[in-house]
XYZ file of C-alpha atoms in Angstrom:
721
model
C 0.000 0.000 0.000
C 3.002 2.309 0.308
C 5.182 3.026 -2.707
C 7.999 4.381 -0.558
C 8.002 1.312 1.668
C 8.020 -1.061 -1.280
C 10.857 0.689 -3.120
C 12.919 1.169 0.043
C 12.637 -2.473 1.036
C 13.833 -3.600 -2.369
C 16.795 -1.208 -2.267
C 17.738 -2.184 1.286
C 17.485 -5.919 0.736
C 19.365 -5.972 -2.563
C 22.121 -3.819 -1.070
C 22.394 -6.045 2.012
C 22.543 -9.133 -0.189
C 25.799 -7.687 -1.572
C 27.422 -7.649 1.888
C 28.322 -11.383 1.951
C 30.208 -10.851 -1.338
C 32.513 -8.205 0.156
C 35.176 -10.618 1.540
C 35.912 -11.741 -2.036
C 36.832 -8.223 -3.141
C 40.507 -7.298 -3.492
C 41.266 -3.755 -4.618
C 44.743 -3.729 -6.108
C 44.354 -0.048 -6.924
C 44.301 0.863 -3.217
C 46.875 0.909 -0.431
C 46.299 -2.202 1.747
C 44.208 -3.868 -0.990
C 42.831 -6.646 1.242
C 41.395 -4.195 3.776
C 40.522 -0.782 2.371
C 38.410 -1.818 -0.613
C 36.265 -4.134 1.497
C 35.794 -1.476 4.174
C 34.826 1.269 1.706
C 32.219 -0.938 0.008
C 30.759 -1.986 3.354
C 30.490 1.599 4.593
C 28.863 2.830 1.385
C 26.280 0.020 1.446
C 25.479 0.664 5.102
C 25.062 4.393 4.532
C 22.745 3.735 1.588
C 20.514 1.278 3.431
C 20.506 3.377 6.605
C 19.330 6.396 4.618
C 16.482 4.373 3.093
C 15.639 2.814 6.481
C 15.235 6.032 8.500
C 11.787 6.946 7.052
C 10.696 3.303 7.347
C 11.557 3.269 11.046
C 9.740 6.578 11.598
C 6.476 5.836 9.760
C 6.180 2.035 9.906
C 6.510 0.587 13.370
C 7.258 -2.932 12.131
C 10.670 -1.653 11.004
C 11.639 -0.092 14.313
C 14.275 -1.815 16.465
C 12.874 -4.301 18.938
C 13.453 -3.394 22.545
C 15.389 -6.317 23.989
C 18.683 -7.036 25.710
C 20.598 -7.303 22.444
C 19.567 -3.929 21.002
C 20.303 -2.367 24.385
C 23.715 -4.089 24.438
C 24.526 -2.690 20.971
C 23.581 0.845 22.067
C 25.588 0.543 25.294
C 28.591 -0.719 23.326
C 28.452 2.234 20.908
C 27.974 4.689 23.774
C 30.995 3.380 25.710
C 33.243 3.293 22.629
C 32.157 6.834 21.721
C 32.966 8.007 25.237
C 36.348 6.275 25.139
C 37.047 7.926 21.772
C 36.205 11.424 22.973
C 38.112 11.092 26.259
C 40.997 9.018 24.869
C 44.563 10.114 24.259
C 44.079 10.607 20.506
C 40.404 11.129 19.519
C 41.233 11.691 15.844
C 42.989 8.356 15.464
C 40.333 6.643 17.591
C 37.595 7.888 15.284
C 39.282 7.410 11.894
C 41.703 4.529 12.515
C 44.078 4.139 9.543
C 44.244 2.458 6.151
C 45.851 -0.710 7.496
C 42.954 -1.436 9.885
C 39.975 0.696 8.770
C 38.301 0.333 12.158
C 37.866 2.950 14.884
C 34.589 4.451 16.068
C 33.602 5.187 12.472
C 33.466 1.484 11.612
C 31.685 0.563 14.860
C 28.953 3.109 14.049
C 28.516 1.529 10.622
C 28.341 -1.945 12.165
C 25.631 -0.815 14.575
C 23.620 0.710 11.716
C 24.088 -2.529 9.737
C 22.728 -4.513 12.697
C 19.638 -2.346 13.163
C 18.704 -2.324 9.472
C 19.215 -6.060 8.924
C 17.502 -7.084 12.158
C 14.383 -5.017 11.427
C 14.018 -5.380 7.656
C 14.971 -8.982 6.901
C 12.262 -11.617 7.079
C 12.919 -15.328 7.563
C 12.972 -15.778 3.794
C 15.452 -12.902 3.403
C 17.794 -14.479 5.960
C 17.649 -17.723 4.001
C 18.722 -15.876 0.839
C 21.398 -13.906 2.718
C 22.913 -17.010 4.278
C 22.848 -18.938 1.001
C 24.806 -16.121 -0.620
C 27.163 -16.374 2.337
C 27.664 -20.107 1.664
C 28.162 -19.599 -2.082
C 30.862 -17.048 -1.279
C 32.313 -19.666 1.057
C 32.504 -22.150 -1.820
C 34.436 -19.591 -3.878
C 36.721 -18.803 -0.931
C 37.393 -22.499 -0.429
C 38.215 -22.844 -4.124
C 40.769 -20.028 -3.832
C 42.252 -21.709 -0.754
C 42.523 -25.030 -2.600
C 44.178 -23.304 -5.582
C 46.709 -21.696 -3.233
C 47.337 -24.987 -1.488
C 47.992 -26.751 -4.809
C 50.225 -23.915 -5.997
C 48.033 -22.635 -8.823
C 47.443 -19.284 -7.112
C 50.172 -17.441 -5.232
C 49.612 -16.647 -1.573
C 50.189 -12.892 -1.037
C 52.156 -13.470 2.172
C 54.075 -16.437 0.801
C 54.898 -19.550 2.785
C 52.832 -22.692 3.217
C 49.852 -21.095 4.960
C 46.895 -20.093 2.796
C 45.197 -16.705 3.114
C 42.560 -16.675 0.358
C 41.025 -13.327 -0.558
C 41.353 -12.124 3.037
C 45.125 -11.659 2.819
C 46.100 -13.179 6.178
C 45.896 -16.826 7.343
C 44.600 -15.974 10.823
C 41.976 -13.555 9.462
C 40.939 -16.170 6.923
C 40.526 -18.886 9.563
C 38.329 -16.604 11.681
C 36.175 -15.726 8.666
C 35.881 -19.360 7.584
C 34.484 -20.319 11.003
C 31.461 -18.171 10.118
C 31.176 -19.896 6.726
C 31.196 -23.209 8.573
C 28.607 -22.045 11.108
C 26.225 -20.652 8.500
C 26.512 -23.817 6.388
C 25.557 -25.892 9.429
C 22.602 -23.603 10.201
C 21.313 -24.037 6.651
C 21.918 -27.786 6.901
C 19.617 -27.838 9.920
C 16.891 -25.848 8.185
C 17.019 -27.637 4.839
C 14.364 -30.246 4.085
C 15.879 -31.081 0.698
C 18.190 -34.105 0.814
C 20.405 -32.834 -2.014
C 20.827 -29.464 -0.344
C 21.693 -31.170 2.938
C 24.495 -32.992 1.141
C 25.614 -29.683 -0.388
C 25.742 -27.854 2.967
C 27.496 -30.818 4.540
C 30.088 -30.844 1.759
C 30.687 -27.100 2.159
C 31.131 -27.599 5.901
C 33.668 -30.370 5.377
C 35.558 -28.407 2.724
C 35.648 -25.381 5.010
C 37.137 -27.473 7.806
C 39.952 -28.497 5.466
C 40.509 -24.856 4.475
C 40.749 -23.820 8.124
C 43.272 -26.615 8.634
C 45.328 -25.320 5.687
C 45.542 -21.872 7.307
C 47.561 -23.540 10.112
C 45.954 -21.139 12.592
C 46.253 -22.808 15.971
C 43.662 -20.722 17.803
C 40.921 -21.394 15.262
C 41.740 -25.102 14.925
C 41.900 -25.724 18.679
C 38.676 -23.805 19.274
C 36.901 -25.870 16.600
C 38.146 -29.091 18.173
C 36.801 -27.906 21.523
C 33.494 -26.872 19.963
C 33.156 -30.238 18.268
C 33.697 -31.999 21.586
C 31.094 -29.843 23.370
C 28.598 -30.227 20.509
C 28.916 -34.005 20.575
C 28.465 -34.178 24.354
C 25.422 -31.902 24.289
C 23.877 -33.849 21.425
C 24.287 -37.169 23.206
C 22.893 -35.747 26.442
C 19.898 -34.184 24.725
C 19.171 -36.835 22.101
C 20.898 -39.895 23.570
C 17.675 -41.883 23.849
C 15.456 -39.881 21.545
C 13.651 -41.949 18.951
C 13.351 -38.843 16.749
C 17.074 -39.067 15.988
C 18.428 -41.958 13.915
C 20.576 -44.580 15.571
C 23.187 -44.183 12.811
C 23.531 -40.469 13.517
C 23.879 -41.051 17.260
C 26.565 -43.659 16.675
C 28.346 -41.324 14.266
C 28.360 -38.546 16.879
C 29.625 -40.969 19.535
C 32.417 -42.084 17.221
C 33.362 -38.470 16.557
C 33.440 -37.770 20.277
C 35.750 -40.714 20.918
C 38.023 -39.551 18.091
C 38.264 -36.048 19.593
C 39.148 -37.562 22.969
C 41.839 -39.863 21.569
C 43.272 -37.354 19.073
C 45.348 -35.210 21.531
C 46.968 -38.317 23.032
C 47.694 -39.695 19.588
C 49.260 -36.415 18.511
C 51.435 -36.353 21.636
C 52.722 -39.855 20.926
C 53.412 -39.035 17.269
C 54.756 -35.504 17.818
C 58.350 -36.391 16.902
C 57.584 -38.575 13.880
C 58.487 -37.459 10.362
C 54.812 -37.187 9.489
C 54.226 -34.497 12.144
C 57.614 -32.787 11.903
C 57.395 -32.426 8.109
C 53.796 -31.211 8.165
C 53.650 -27.380 7.910
C 50.405 -27.429 9.904
C 50.947 -30.108 12.537
C 54.485 -28.965 13.259
C 53.092 -25.627 14.487
C 51.299 -27.493 17.280
C 54.464 -29.160 18.584
C 55.618 -26.008 20.326
C 53.356 -23.647 22.209
C 55.657 -21.842 24.623
C 54.611 -19.040 26.949
C 57.911 -17.364 26.041
C 56.552 -16.521 22.604
C 56.391 -12.873 21.576
C 52.615 -12.804 21.847
C 52.727 -13.370 25.590
C 55.233 -10.558 26.044
C 52.838 -8.346 24.118
C 49.977 -9.386 26.386
C 51.986 -8.427 29.466
C 52.617 -4.998 27.920
C 48.906 -4.606 27.246
C 48.115 -5.430 30.859
C 50.538 -2.731 32.044
C 48.821 -0.242 29.755
C 45.396 -1.238 31.064
C 46.468 -0.577 34.657
C 47.366 2.993 33.689
C 43.893 3.766 32.243
C 41.567 1.088 33.657
C 38.107 2.671 33.313
C 37.850 3.914 29.716
C 41.233 2.870 28.389
C 43.358 4.810 25.930
C 40.735 5.072 23.194
C 40.359 2.767 20.150
C 43.394 2.323 17.893
C 45.919 3.420 20.527
C 47.571 0.146 21.503
C 50.649 1.350 19.583
C 51.248 3.882 22.371
C 51.026 1.164 25.014
C 53.365 -1.026 22.970
C 55.946 1.761 22.845
C 55.669 2.843 26.468
C 55.823 -0.650 27.970
C 57.996 -2.265 25.298
C 59.760 -5.464 26.349
C 63.379 -5.523 25.068
C 63.056 -9.298 24.613
C 61.017 -8.529 21.495
C 64.061 -7.260 19.594
C 63.725 -9.966 16.920
C 60.020 -9.348 16.259
C 58.232 -6.689 14.241
C 59.357 -3.250 15.459
C 55.827 -1.910 16.045
C 52.549 -3.570 17.040
C 49.156 -1.829 16.997
C 47.199 -4.754 18.479
C 47.806 -6.973 21.500
C 46.585 -10.051 19.568
C 44.092 -10.736 22.336
C 40.528 -9.437 22.120
C 40.169 -9.041 25.890
C 43.330 -6.945 26.219
C 42.502 -5.022 23.047
C 39.192 -3.867 24.510
C 40.793 -3.102 27.868
C 43.148 -0.787 25.985
C 40.468 0.526 23.607
C 37.870 1.396 26.234
C 38.930 0.021 29.617
C 36.792 -2.162 31.856
C 33.629 -0.480 30.605
C 34.604 -1.217 27.026
C 35.394 -4.851 27.738
C 32.117 -5.379 29.598
C 30.154 -3.677 26.825
C 31.875 -5.908 24.239
C 31.278 -9.073 26.265
C 27.717 -7.836 26.749
C 27.120 -8.385 23.023
C 27.874 -12.089 23.455
C 25.961 -12.419 26.712
C 22.870 -10.653 25.349
C 22.916 -12.643 22.100
C 23.278 -16.007 23.859
C 20.568 -15.096 26.385
C 18.197 -14.090 23.595
C 19.072 -17.205 21.615
C 18.280 -19.649 24.402
C 15.216 -17.676 25.385
C 14.058 -18.259 21.811
C 14.658 -21.974 22.289
C 12.637 -21.984 25.510
C 9.740 -20.333 23.674
C 10.175 -22.830 20.795
C 11.197 -20.168 18.276
C 14.338 -22.108 17.413
C 15.598 -25.666 17.817
C 18.042 -27.060 20.340
C 20.566 -27.857 17.626
C 20.395 -24.394 16.061
C 20.797 -22.710 19.448
C 23.729 -25.011 20.195
C 25.435 -24.432 16.824
C 25.129 -20.650 17.053
C 26.323 -20.587 20.661
C 29.354 -22.694 19.779
C 30.030 -20.551 16.691
C 30.166 -17.482 18.904
C 32.369 -19.351 21.381
C 34.787 -20.382 18.598
C 34.864 -16.818 17.290
C 35.598 -15.448 20.761
C 38.198 -18.084 21.646
C 40.228 -17.685 18.458
C 40.135 -13.912 19.009
C 42.114 -14.513 22.205
C 45.083 -15.032 19.856
C 44.329 -12.642 17.009
C 41.986 -9.725 16.289
C 39.067 -8.752 14.066
C 38.975 -7.550 10.488
C 36.188 -6.321 8.225
C 35.265 -9.855 7.058
C 34.728 -11.134 10.611
C 33.004 -7.956 11.738
C 30.351 -8.057 9.023
C 29.825 -11.776 9.722
C 29.538 -11.354 13.502
C 27.081 -8.456 13.362
C 24.997 -10.298 10.767
C 24.817 -13.208 13.207
C 23.685 -10.846 15.970
C 20.971 -9.465 13.686
C 19.850 -13.011 12.841
C 19.564 -13.863 16.533
C 17.403 -10.780 16.918
C 15.157 -12.146 14.180
C 14.968 -15.571 15.855
C 13.796 -13.886 19.050
C 10.906 -12.345 17.120
C 9.762 -15.754 15.913
C 8.058 -16.428 12.596
C 6.174 -13.159 12.466
C 6.554 -11.503 9.112
C 6.356 -7.760 8.657
C 2.833 -6.534 9.310
C 1.320 -4.648 6.369
C -0.282 -1.532 7.740
C -2.813 0.652 5.965
C -0.050 2.666 4.316
C -1.948 5.900 3.908
C -1.072 7.878 0.795
C 0.232 10.871 2.758
C 2.879 8.673 4.345
C 4.663 8.463 1.029
C 5.018 12.240 0.913
C 6.161 12.415 4.536
C 8.588 9.547 4.040
C 9.963 11.195 0.919
C 10.350 14.453 2.853
C 12.250 12.729 5.665
C 14.381 10.960 3.076
C 15.198 14.311 1.466
C 16.105 15.868 4.812
C 18.282 12.866 5.757
C 19.945 12.915 2.343
C 21.979 16.021 3.170
C 23.805 14.704 6.260
C 24.201 11.277 4.662
C 25.739 12.907 1.571
C 28.092 14.713 3.910
C 28.934 11.390 5.569
C 29.513 9.720 2.192
C 31.858 12.514 1.095
C 33.920 12.711 4.288
C 33.795 9.082 5.404
C 34.304 7.435 2.028
C 35.017 9.626 -0.976
C 37.843 11.706 0.509
C 39.596 8.727 2.150
C 39.175 6.752 -1.077
C 40.673 9.517 -3.210
C 43.531 9.914 -0.752
C 44.239 6.196 -0.745
C 43.987 5.970 -4.519
C 46.396 8.902 -4.954
C 48.810 7.220 -2.568
C 48.971 3.979 -4.546
C 49.384 5.985 -7.772
C 52.301 7.778 -6.133
C 53.900 4.403 -5.326
C 53.441 3.180 -8.884
C 54.829 6.372 -10.392
C 57.859 6.300 -8.093
C 58.489 2.647 -8.930
C 58.526 3.475 -12.646
C 60.977 6.363 -12.091
C 58.497 9.236 -12.540
C 59.392 10.970 -9.281
C 57.805 14.312 -10.195
C 54.485 12.690 -11.066
C 54.763 10.672 -7.876
C 55.317 13.895 -5.929
C 52.132 15.369 -7.411
C 50.149 12.286 -6.389
C 51.605 12.455 -2.871
C 50.470 16.075 -2.639
C 46.973 15.027 -3.698
C 46.948 12.282 -1.098
C 47.937 14.751 1.623
C 45.266 17.233 0.575
C 42.210 15.055 1.167
C 41.678 14.044 4.768
C 42.986 13.013 8.199
C 42.743 9.250 7.891
C 46.092 7.618 7.239
C 48.106 10.829 7.722
C 50.886 9.043 9.583
C 50.955 6.251 6.998
C 51.218 8.788 4.171
C 53.938 10.690 5.997
C 55.975 7.536 6.570
C 55.662 6.494 2.937
C 56.540 9.991 1.764
C 59.629 10.007 4.000
C 60.811 6.845 2.232
C 60.018 8.443 -1.107
C 62.082 11.496 -0.170
C 65.038 9.226 0.647
C 64.774 7.673 -2.810
C 64.577 11.123 -4.440
C 67.675 12.262 -2.512
C 69.763 9.551 -4.199
C 68.147 9.970 -7.631
C 69.300 12.117 -10.532
C 66.580 14.723 -9.964
C 67.401 18.450 -9.868
C 68.603 19.913 -6.589
C 65.663 22.335 -6.419
C 63.213 19.449 -6.702
C 65.092 17.455 -4.064
C 64.887 20.431 -1.714
C 61.162 20.821 -2.387
C 60.587 17.148 -1.556
C 62.635 17.375 1.649
C 60.746 20.515 2.683
C 57.424 18.740 2.142
C 58.672 15.694 4.079
C 59.637 17.950 6.977
C 56.264 19.752 6.977
C 54.236 16.544 6.972
C 56.447 14.737 9.500
C 56.269 17.712 11.848
C 52.477 17.862 11.441
C 52.177 14.145 12.276
C 54.379 14.583 15.356
C 52.173 17.475 16.513
C 49.009 15.432 15.894
C 50.434 12.410 17.766
C 52.457 13.889 20.648
C 52.488 10.577 22.555
C 53.617 8.431 19.625
C 57.400 7.889 19.489
C 57.164 6.504 15.966
C 55.991 9.914 14.743
C 59.157 11.461 16.218
C 61.299 8.765 14.606
C 59.878 9.643 11.194
C 60.599 13.325 11.834
C 64.148 12.515 12.963
C 64.910 10.813 9.638
C 64.089 14.028 7.789
C 66.087 16.136 10.250
C 69.018 13.776 9.792
C 68.923 14.326 6.043
C 69.124 18.125 6.339
C 71.837 17.959 9.042
C 69.691 19.500 11.772
C 71.470 17.394 14.374
C 70.501 19.453 17.435
C 66.808 19.245 16.544
C 67.229 15.581 15.702
C 68.670 14.884 19.155
C 65.821 16.792 20.818
C 63.192 14.896 18.832
C 64.758 11.502 19.539
C 65.176 12.341 23.215
C 61.445 13.015 23.347
C 60.786 9.683 21.594
C 62.975 7.955 24.180
C 60.933 9.469 27.004
C 57.824 7.912 25.458
C 59.461 4.522 24.776
C 62.304 4.182 27.314
C 63.065 0.536 26.463
C 62.841 0.643 22.687
C 66.333 -0.154 21.347
C 65.626 1.275 17.907
C 65.338 4.775 19.367
C 68.641 4.374 21.229
C 70.292 3.409 17.934
C 68.947 6.459 16.115
C 69.917 8.775 18.958
C 73.435 7.304 19.048
C 73.632 7.824 15.293
C 72.873 11.506 15.810
C 75.716 11.810 18.319
C 78.047 9.903 15.974
C 77.269 12.373 13.220
C 77.980 15.181 15.667
C 81.358 13.478 16.457
C 80.352 13.070 20.112
C 81.500 9.458 20.365
C 81.575 9.189 24.184
C 77.888 10.214 24.333
C 77.049 7.729 21.582
C 78.812 4.962 23.558
C 76.849 5.936 26.673
C 73.563 5.693 24.766
C 74.439 2.339 23.206
C 75.600 0.861 26.516
C 72.078 1.468 27.825
C 70.543 -0.186 24.750
C 72.884 -3.171 25.091
C 72.158 -3.616 28.796
C 68.410 -3.727 28.088
C 68.869 -7.053 26.292
C 72.457 -8.391 25.875
C 71.214 -11.204 23.582
C 70.382 -8.644 20.900
C 73.213 -9.021 18.368
C 72.384 -5.701 16.726
C 72.828 -3.827 19.999
C 76.152 -5.604 20.617
C 77.468 -4.798 17.129
C 76.410 -1.148 17.311
C 78.124 -0.717 20.664
C 81.283 -2.407 19.364
C 81.324 -0.178 16.268
C 80.956 3.077 18.208
C 83.489 1.900 20.798
C 85.980 1.587 17.947
C 85.155 5.120 16.797
C 85.661 6.313 20.370
C 89.124 4.688 20.398
C 88.230 1.802 22.714
C 89.219 -1.197 20.584
C 89.644 -3.349 23.681
C 85.973 -2.929 24.645
C 84.930 -3.687 21.072
C 87.007 -6.880 20.975
C 85.540 -7.978 24.314
C 81.993 -7.513 22.993
C 82.748 -9.429 19.780
C 84.457 -12.345 21.499
C 81.721 -12.671 24.126
C 78.975 -12.507 21.531
C 80.449 -14.256 18.492
C 83.636 -15.999 19.657
C 85.905 -13.971 17.351
C 87.046 -10.391 16.754
C 86.714 -10.947 13.006
C 82.942 -11.182 12.943
C 81.795 -10.244 9.405
C 79.521 -7.204 9.640
C 79.006 -4.292 7.259
C 78.776 -1.684 10.017
C 82.065 -2.834 11.566
C 83.627 -2.858 8.109
C 82.577 0.747 7.533
C 84.040 1.759 10.896
C 87.377 0.040 10.221
C 87.487 1.723 6.828
C 86.825 5.104 8.415
C 89.609 4.418 10.958
C 91.857 3.158 8.128
C 92.475 -0.054 10.037
C 93.049 -2.101 6.890
C 94.605 -5.047 8.720
C 91.405 -5.764 10.650
C 89.380 -4.966 7.558
C 91.320 -7.559 5.561
C 90.819 -10.181 8.277
C 87.078 -9.482 8.288
C 86.738 -9.698 4.494
C 88.601 -12.987 4.429
C 85.772 -14.295 6.634
C 83.220 -12.761 4.229
C 84.914 -14.630 1.360
C 84.908 -17.896 3.322
C 81.215 -17.502 4.162
C 80.186 -16.517 0.614
C 82.704 -18.251 -1.685
C 80.555 -17.902 -4.812
C 80.026 -14.146 -4.392
C 82.830 -12.463 -6.328
C 81.997 -9.013 -4.956
C 83.530 -9.838 -1.582
C 86.733 -10.870 -3.352
C 86.806 -7.514 -5.165
C 86.475 -5.705 -1.848
C 89.190 -7.875 -0.314
C 91.488 -7.132 -3.256
C 91.049 -3.364 -2.711
C 91.987 -3.757 0.952
C 95.010 -5.912 0.154
C 96.120 -3.292 -2.351
C 95.849 -0.613 0.365
C 98.062 -2.820 2.599
C 100.606 -3.181 -0.204
C 100.002 -6.912 -0.549
C 99.851 -6.722 -4.347
C 100.548 -10.381 -5.085
C 97.733 -11.533 -2.822
C 95.407 -8.960 -4.388
C 96.172 -10.349 -7.888
C 95.456 -13.887 -6.737
C 92.122 -12.879 -5.186
C 91.053 -11.060 -8.362
C 91.926 -14.058 -10.551
C 89.848 -16.257 -8.243
C 86.952 -13.796 -8.514
C 87.040 -14.003 -12.328
C 87.087 -17.787 -12.185
C 84.113 -18.185 -9.860
C 81.889 -15.307 -10.963
C 81.957 -14.092 -14.593
C 79.657 -11.218 -13.664
C 82.576 -9.393 -11.991
C 85.084 -10.199 -14.745
C 85.288 -6.750 -16.374
C 85.651 -4.951 -13.042
C 88.243 -7.451 -11.812
C 90.265 -7.168 -15.031
C 90.262 -3.380 -14.707
C 91.569 -3.679 -11.154
C 94.234 -6.147 -12.360
C 95.418 -3.693 -15.005
C 95.651 -0.985 -12.337
C 97.726 -3.301 -10.167
């Protein structure tokens, strides 16, 4: 009876049916192609359907959110995260996030809108269509995984673990658990025998794909869920005549297998079959000394500093820097997640944030089992969904969310909301003619702010990201001036990703500095790098990485005093981060203040003596400071020899004109890399400087014999000799 309602429902449903397809999308024309493209599409769809839904919710009560514990939990969650964003240490970053993650309050608002629209508009039939699309996408994802496993499609991260169209094995495993759960839900609902076989096959194939990701958290959580599901089934249906005897025996057999499997694995853990398996071998060692547990301890220290509302979303990087554990010297230099969902939310929004996040699970499970009590869903469906949420939560104790898991999780919450409402379909009201005009008027009024949201939340970030990737491509092809123009465009659009752009531009400016470009252009690039790096440091006054980026630019223009000040500030923010000590020592080395550089590097070395880089840096600067004895002591204690082959030490010996030690070191280089003629060329130069001409000739002749690529250069050196 209402034209507006009819058109809006079609638009909303068709748009939402696109959402399950999003995980397949990879945008190679954007920076972070596995994240940004998916996030932009999701946001645009949500904004479109939310705009069409607003008049529906106002004029047709059947499309208004149902007042229950789950809708209240969603609202409380958004309220707490908003409060944590506003009161956090960096509200801008907390709202926008960055290109690598595309989360922040902005994404949580879109997820909430997605939940409210889907949970109020979709009927039971719509959910069936939505979930079938979800499963079809799962079939495609599994096909990509199989192609990667067989070597027909390259894995973007390399190695033996598959990552599909998600771009990360752990992300993929988390997403595939939802594919598995949805396939099982449809298997329960299907009355068609052929379709039951299809959903069962998809479930089995998805289990294999999860196994191929070699993600321990997801695999272990699925094993645990399978055990619980089997126990609950046997308790509930153990003597039920409505369930076939074959099925009950099959479940019992599966349960026994899950019980025996851990013991069998333990007994076989050192066999060739397990050791040579890229998946099973990962389960042989699960030490609490792993980097992840150090990171968790750092997150806990950060939580204690701001326990109520945390630091604000997207600010774990500050906690990582402030409470850095020197034992992590061999890991990635910077983490922006604790790889534990509990600690992440304690950092994002404190105790209130964690409780509001856990409240989503508690409310959904309460509503789900309440639906079972009132016979609105079956025991098996309630069990499957509960275990799916448990698997999702458990594996997130070792990783974190991404756009594919977020859109799956909030769709599941919306579906639970629908189950709670039962089989009632949308009530068709009288739909008076004037409602169409009023609805159209509200739509027109809402169009203005939603257009604003589309422009600022999507179009500007998209254009900035697109310009950034064009800058990379232009720089890679040697068109540095065109690349510079694209960088300027990227900087002109918006706040999101400012630090990422600045860091990439700093690297670009380093490449320009060593290129054949005109001096005026080089100076223009350096000036721009300084302006943007300084702006990022001012925007992120608690982020030592921002000061590190600025220090690189200051180093290039020989502003050593400012460089020392900036790095000293970074060291105050991250007092145990060895990288900052190294950069600060480098500034003092450039200023010829070797005793101060030694003092700085002694502190870095004492933080973690096992760090070979810290030992080598201290030895090198000790040599510059004239303390060869200290350098030899460090080298012998760490490597068992004073002739340890290292490029930094070689550069120092060359600067000190200590050609005897340099020759001894390059003889080790030659021994370690006998087929690399370049080391022999370097050794010949050193022998020439020592006056050992005959030995130099012999080394050059050997270089020509083993590596024809250096023949012309070696022959030239021979003629000079």
